[in-house]
Amino acid sequence: MKTTYRPLVQRAYNLGGVIKSLLLIALIVGLMTTTSARAAGGSISKSAYGKTADGIAVDEYTMTNANKIEVKIITYGGTVTSLKVPDRNGNWASIVLGFDKLSDYETMSPYFGAIIGRYGNRIAKGKFTLDGKEYTLAVNNGKNTLHGGKKGFDKQVWDAKPIEGFGSEALELSRISKDGEEGYPGNLTVKVVYTLTDKNELKIDYTATTDKDTVINLTHHSYFNMAGNGSGSIDNQILMINADKYVPIDDGGIPTGDMTPVDGTPFDFRSAKQIGPAVRSSDPQIINGRGIDHSFVLNRTDDKSLQMAARLYDPASGRTMDIWATEPGLEVYTGNFLDGTLHGSSGGMYRQGEAICLEPQHFPDSPNQPKFPSTTLKPGDTYTTSTVFKFTTN
Ligand code: GLA
């Protein structure tokens, strides 16, 4: 059953009497107060997507803006399952990898399109100490914890509600991550708002509060291919990253603790360049990551405002995505572990290097890295961070 929150800009037809027309107008106004409608041509609609293995209902929301950009989001993991933008010739394609059914997202997703937390990226050996107390997390990635553990935020069903906006459609997702969930301290109240604007931006605003000292590092994990989902390698796509330094890792993806200049390395994307040659370098760090799977230290003038982080461009189609972030770091992952075993929404199998993740966030293993910006959240403080993906064609 599809509930459509569409602009109800309709004439009140004469139904044989002024009273009936007035009643009809009253009905339309009433409906508009329960739907997130606006005159400018955007819309948000909801449909049932499926039920999890535990029997929890999952809904899918479809947002379109006045320029017909479309994003689909399911309440399982707050996952973006489709993001359709045009190329320079007006051909539309989704630029994110994903699946066609919920059970695939539940059983085999490498975090396609999901909200990641409580702590995105890795924590060494699944342990950290906070206020003198050691916490032990699930070890789900080699010897380390990745992306919030065995059942992180990407595997939770979120509450959702559409939000009316002028010049935008928005979906508010919320949940409470209970004290001790996946080993983290504190009842964490989290809200994530996806906003699709008529300026062709997909904005993600995160807020959270806690009743105990805890650690938090939320991010979004779409796999982007600007030529279109399932179109093959991103080798020829052009990437710019606004970062003079990056964070070297060991062979398990844990930072060495350094922040190393990109100068003279394959990690120098300060001038836009093709992705392919960089991920084929024999640089030991590329070997450690089996491509790029590293955090970049973004050049920032302050630690709060939205600043330019990266640009991804496909010369063949002209599709371009700019990323603005408030975070200090950008995790870049060039789909190194896609191995032809995942049958995607493209109708085909996904292979290594078919997409790139660009995840604004704090740095990996920060709770164990005193030199890195803190990821501790205390009662009374509010965690806030924002990311904007802006779409154009060139
Ligand atoms: C993050 C990690 C990668 C990989 C992906 C998911 O990007 O840094 O190593 O685990 O998640 O597959």
GROMACS .gro file of N, CA and C in nm, residues 101-182:
model
  246
  101LYS      N    1   1.639  -0.668  -0.242
  101LYS     CA    2   1.546  -0.718  -0.138
  101LYS      C    3   1.610  -0.709   0.001
  102LEU      N    4   1.520  -0.700   0.100
  102LEU     CA    5   1.562  -0.678   0.238
  102LEU      C    6   1.653  -0.790   0.287
  103SER      N    7   1.620  -0.914   0.250
  103SER     CA    8   1.698  -1.026   0.304
  103SER      C    9   1.845  -1.017   0.261
  104ASP      N   10   1.868  -0.960   0.142
  104ASP     CA   11   2.009  -0.940   0.101
  104ASP      C   12   2.077  -0.836   0.188
  105TYR      N   13   2.005  -0.727   0.216
  105TYR     CA   14   2.065  -0.627   0.306
  105TYR      C   15   2.094  -0.687   0.443
  106GLU      N   16   2.004  -0.777   0.489
  106GLU     CA   17   2.022  -0.836   0.623
  106GLU      C   18   2.138  -0.935   0.628
  107THR      N   19   2.159  -1.006   0.516
  107THR     CA   20   2.253  -1.121   0.525
  107THR      C   21   2.388  -1.098   0.459
  108MET      N   22   2.399  -1.006   0.365
  108MET     CA   23   2.527  -1.001   0.292
  108MET      C   24   2.575  -0.860   0.259
  109SER      N   25   2.508  -0.757   0.312
  109SER     CA   26   2.548  -0.622   0.270
  109SER      C   27   2.683  -0.580   0.329
  110PRO      N   28   2.773  -0.531   0.246
  110PRO     CA   29   2.896  -0.468   0.296
  110PRO      C   30   2.870  -0.322   0.331
  111TYR      N   31   2.758  -0.302   0.403
  111TYR     CA   32   2.716  -0.170   0.451
  111TYR      C   33   2.665  -0.079   0.340
  112PHE      N   34   2.619  -0.137   0.229
  112PHE     CA   35   2.567  -0.057   0.117
  112PHE      C   36   2.470   0.049   0.168
  113GLY      N   37   2.502   0.177   0.150
  113GLY     CA   38   2.407   0.286   0.170
  113GLY      C   39   2.362   0.313   0.312
  114ALA      N   40   2.425   0.250   0.409
  114ALA     CA   41   2.369   0.251   0.546
  114ALA      C   42   2.422   0.365   0.633
  115ILE      N   43   2.345   0.392   0.740
  115ILE     CA   44   2.395   0.476   0.849
  115ILE      C   45   2.484   0.385   0.934
  116ILE      N   46   2.602   0.434   0.968
  116ILE     CA   47   2.699   0.352   1.040
  116ILE      C   48   2.719   0.407   1.181
  117GLY      N   49   2.718   0.320   1.279
  117GLY     CA   50   2.742   0.360   1.419
  117GLY      C   51   2.725   0.241   1.510
  118ARG      N   52   2.753   0.251   1.636
  118ARG     CA   53   2.773   0.370   1.715
  118ARG      C   54   2.911   0.431   1.684
  119TYR      N   55   3.007   0.339   1.653
  119TYR     CA   56   3.138   0.392   1.615
  119TYR      C   57   3.173   0.342   1.475
  120GLY      N   58   3.162   0.431   1.374
  120GLY     CA   59   3.198   0.394   1.238
  120GLY      C   60   3.349   0.377   1.226
  121ASN      N   61   3.388   0.282   1.139
  121ASN     CA   62   3.527   0.245   1.116
  121ASN      C   63   3.576   0.154   1.228
  122ARG      N   64   3.707   0.143   1.244
  122ARG     CA   65   3.759   0.037   1.331
  122ARG      C   66   3.798   0.087   1.470
  123ILE      N   67   3.791  -0.006   1.566
  123ILE     CA   68   3.846   0.012   1.700
  123ILE      C   69   3.936  -0.109   1.725
  124ALA      N   70   4.062  -0.080   1.755
  124ALA     CA   71   4.163  -0.188   1.763
  124ALA      C   72   4.128  -0.289   1.873
  125LYS      N   73   4.138  -0.414   1.834
  125LYS     CA   74   4.119  -0.528   1.925
  125LYS      C   75   3.985  -0.525   1.999
  126GLY      N   76   3.892  -0.442   1.951
  126GLY     CA   77   3.759  -0.437   2.013
  126GLY      C   78   3.762  -0.386   2.156
  127LYS      N   79   3.861  -0.302   2.186
  127LYS     CA   80   3.870  -0.252   2.324
  127LYS      C   81   3.901  -0.104   2.326
  128PHE      N   82   3.843  -0.035   2.423
  128PHE     CA   83   3.882   0.104   2.450
  128PHE      C   84   3.856   0.133   2.597
  129THR      N   85   3.926   0.232   2.649
  129THR     CA   86   3.912   0.269   2.790
  129THR      C   87   3.855   0.410   2.799
  130LEU      N   88   3.755   0.428   2.882
  130LEU     CA   89   3.691   0.559   2.897
  130LEU      C   90   3.670   0.583   3.046
  131ASP      N   91   3.720   0.695   3.095
  131ASP     CA   92   3.710   0.726   3.238
  131ASP      C   93   3.763   0.612   3.324
  132GLY      N   94   3.874   0.552   3.277
  132GLY     CA   95   3.941   0.449   3.357
  132GLY      C   96   3.877   0.312   3.349
  133LYS      N   97   3.766   0.301   3.273
  133LYS     CA   98   3.699   0.170   3.260
  133LYS      C   99   3.724   0.114   3.121
  134GLU      N  100   3.759  -0.015   3.114
  134GLU     CA  101   3.783  -0.076   2.983
  134GLU      C  102   3.652  -0.136   2.931
  135TYR      N  103   3.622  -0.110   2.806
  135TYR     CA  104   3.503  -0.166   2.741
  135TYR      C  105   3.546  -0.265   2.634
  136THR      N  106   3.474  -0.376   2.625
  136THR     CA  107   3.505  -0.479   2.526
  136THR      C  108   3.391  -0.489   2.425
  137LEU      N  109   3.428  -0.481   2.298
  137LEU     CA  110   3.329  -0.484   2.189
  137LEU      C  111   3.342  -0.614   2.112
  138ALA      N  112   3.242  -0.641   2.030
  138ALA     CA  113   3.249  -0.760   1.944
  138ALA      C  114   3.362  -0.741   1.842
  139VAL      N  115   3.441  -0.847   1.823
  139VAL     CA  116   3.548  -0.843   1.721
  139VAL      C  117   3.489  -0.904   1.594
  140ASN      N  118   3.461  -0.821   1.497
  140ASN     CA  119   3.391  -0.868   1.376
  140ASN      C  120   3.465  -0.839   1.247
  141ASN      N  121   3.594  -0.800   1.262
  141ASN     CA  122   3.672  -0.770   1.141
  141ASN      C  123   3.817  -0.800   1.170
  142GLY      N  124   3.858  -0.927   1.143
  142GLY     CA  125   3.993  -0.968   1.183
  142GLY      C  126   4.005  -0.962   1.334
  143LYS      N  127   4.104  -0.887   1.382
  143LYS     CA  128   4.123  -0.877   1.528
  143LYS      C  129   4.054  -0.754   1.586
  144ASN      N  130   3.976  -0.685   1.501
  144ASN     CA  131   3.924  -0.553   1.542
  144ASN      C  132   3.771  -0.545   1.533
  145THR      N  133   3.717  -0.436   1.585
  145THR     CA  134   3.574  -0.409   1.570
  145THR      C  135   3.555  -0.313   1.454
  146LEU      N  136   3.459  -0.343   1.368
  146LEU     CA  137   3.430  -0.255   1.254
  146LEU      C  138   3.284  -0.210   1.258
  147HIS      N  139   3.263  -0.081   1.237
  147HIS     CA  140   3.130  -0.025   1.210
  147HIS      C  141   3.026  -0.064   1.316
  148GLY      N  142   3.067  -0.052   1.444
  148GLY     CA  143   2.968  -0.065   1.551
  148GLY      C  144   2.941  -0.207   1.596
  149GLY      N  145   3.014  -0.304   1.537
  149GLY     CA  146   3.003  -0.441   1.587
  149GLY      C  147   2.913  -0.530   1.503
  150LYS      N  148   2.872  -0.640   1.564
  150LYS     CA  149   2.798  -0.742   1.487
  150LYS      C  150   2.661  -0.690   1.444
  151LYS      N  151   2.597  -0.611   1.530
  151LYS     CA  152   2.465  -0.555   1.491
  151LYS      C  153   2.470  -0.404   1.518
  152GLY      N  154   2.542  -0.338   1.428
  152GLY     CA  155   2.555  -0.192   1.437
  152GLY      C  156   2.429  -0.121   1.389
  153PHE      N  157   2.442   0.011   1.377
  153PHE     CA  158   2.326   0.093   1.339
  153PHE      C  159   2.274   0.055   1.200
  154ASP      N  160   2.362  -0.003   1.115
  154ASP     CA  161   2.321  -0.040   0.979
  154ASP      C  162   2.226  -0.159   0.977
  155LYS      N  163   2.219  -0.230   1.091
  155LYS     CA  164   2.136  -0.351   1.098
  155LYS      C  165   2.019  -0.334   1.194
  156GLN      N  166   1.988  -0.208   1.227
  156GLN     CA  167   1.877  -0.179   1.315
  156GLN      C  168   1.763  -0.117   1.234
  157VAL      N  169   1.639  -0.140   1.277
  157VAL     CA  170   1.525  -0.076   1.212
  157VAL      C  171   1.496   0.055   1.285
  158TRP      N  172   1.498   0.164   1.211
  158TRP     CA  173   1.484   0.298   1.270
  158TRP      C  174   1.338   0.343   1.262
  159ASP      N  175   1.298   0.426   1.358
  159ASP     CA  176   1.169   0.493   1.347
  159ASP      C  177   1.185   0.604   1.243
  160ALA      N  178   1.077   0.632   1.169
  160ALA     CA  179   1.089   0.730   1.061
  160ALA      C  180   0.966   0.820   1.055
  161LYS      N  181   0.987   0.946   1.020
  161LYS     CA  182   0.873   1.034   0.991
  161LYS      C  183   0.915   1.139   0.889
  162PRO      N  184   0.826   1.163   0.790
  162PRO     CA  185   0.855   1.265   0.691
  162PRO      C  186   0.844   1.403   0.755
  163ILE      N  187   0.925   1.498   0.707
  163ILE     CA  188   0.919   1.634   0.760
  163ILE      C  189   0.887   1.728   0.645
  164GLU      N  190   0.788   1.815   0.668
  164GLU     CA  191   0.755   1.912   0.563
  164GLU      C  192   0.867   2.014   0.551
  165GLY      N  193   0.889   2.056   0.427
  165GLY     CA  194   0.990   2.160   0.411
  165GLY      C  195   0.954   2.245   0.290
  166PHE      N  196   1.011   2.363   0.285
  166PHE     CA  197   0.987   2.449   0.168
  166PHE      C  198   1.114   2.447   0.085
  167GLY      N  199   1.104   2.390  -0.034
  167GLY     CA  200   1.222   2.375  -0.118
  167GLY      C  201   1.299   2.250  -0.081
  168SER      N  202   1.233   2.162   0.000
  168SER     CA  203   1.303   2.037   0.033
  168SER      C  204   1.203   1.934   0.083
  169GLU      N  205   1.244   1.810   0.074
  169GLU     CA  206   1.171   1.698   0.137
  169GLU      C  207   1.267   1.640   0.239
  170ALA      N  208   1.217   1.590   0.347
  170ALA     CA  209   1.308   1.537   0.450
  170ALA      C  210   1.246   1.416   0.518
  171LEU      N  211   1.336   1.330   0.563
  171LEU     CA  212   1.295   1.210   0.638
  171LEU      C  213   1.378   1.205   0.765
  172GLU      N  214   1.307   1.206   0.878
  172GLU     CA  215   1.376   1.198   1.008
  172GLU      C  216   1.376   1.054   1.058
  173LEU      N  217   1.496   1.002   1.081
  173LEU     CA  218   1.510   0.866   1.136
  173LEU      C  219   1.560   0.878   1.279
  174SER      N  220   1.507   0.796   1.367
  174SER     CA  221   1.553   0.806   1.507
  174SER      C  222   1.552   0.667   1.572
  175ARG      N  223   1.637   0.655   1.675
  175ARG     CA  224   1.635   0.533   1.754
  175ARG      C  225   1.709   0.560   1.885
  176ILE      N  226   1.690   0.472   1.980
  176ILE     CA  227   1.768   0.476   2.104
  176ILE      C  228   1.860   0.355   2.106
  177SER      N  229   1.989   0.382   2.110
  177SER     CA  230   2.088   0.274   2.121
  177SER      C  231   2.110   0.254   2.272
  178LYS      N  232   2.060   0.143   2.322
  178LYS     CA  233   2.055   0.122   2.468
  178LYS      C  234   2.195   0.109   2.529
  179ASP      N  235   2.206   0.146   2.654
  179ASP     CA  236   2.329   0.128   2.732
  179ASP      C  237   2.374  -0.018   2.720
  180GLY      N  238   2.500  -0.037   2.671
  180GLY     CA  239   2.549  -0.174   2.657
  180GLY      C  240   2.526  -0.236   2.521
  181GLU      N  241   2.448  -0.166   2.434
  181GLU     CA  242   2.427  -0.221   2.299
  181GLU      C  243   2.562  -0.235   2.230
  182GLU      N  244   2.592  -0.353   2.185
  182GLU     CA  245   2.722  -0.384   2.122
  182GLU      C  246   2.841  -0.343   2.210
   0.00000   0.00000   0.00000
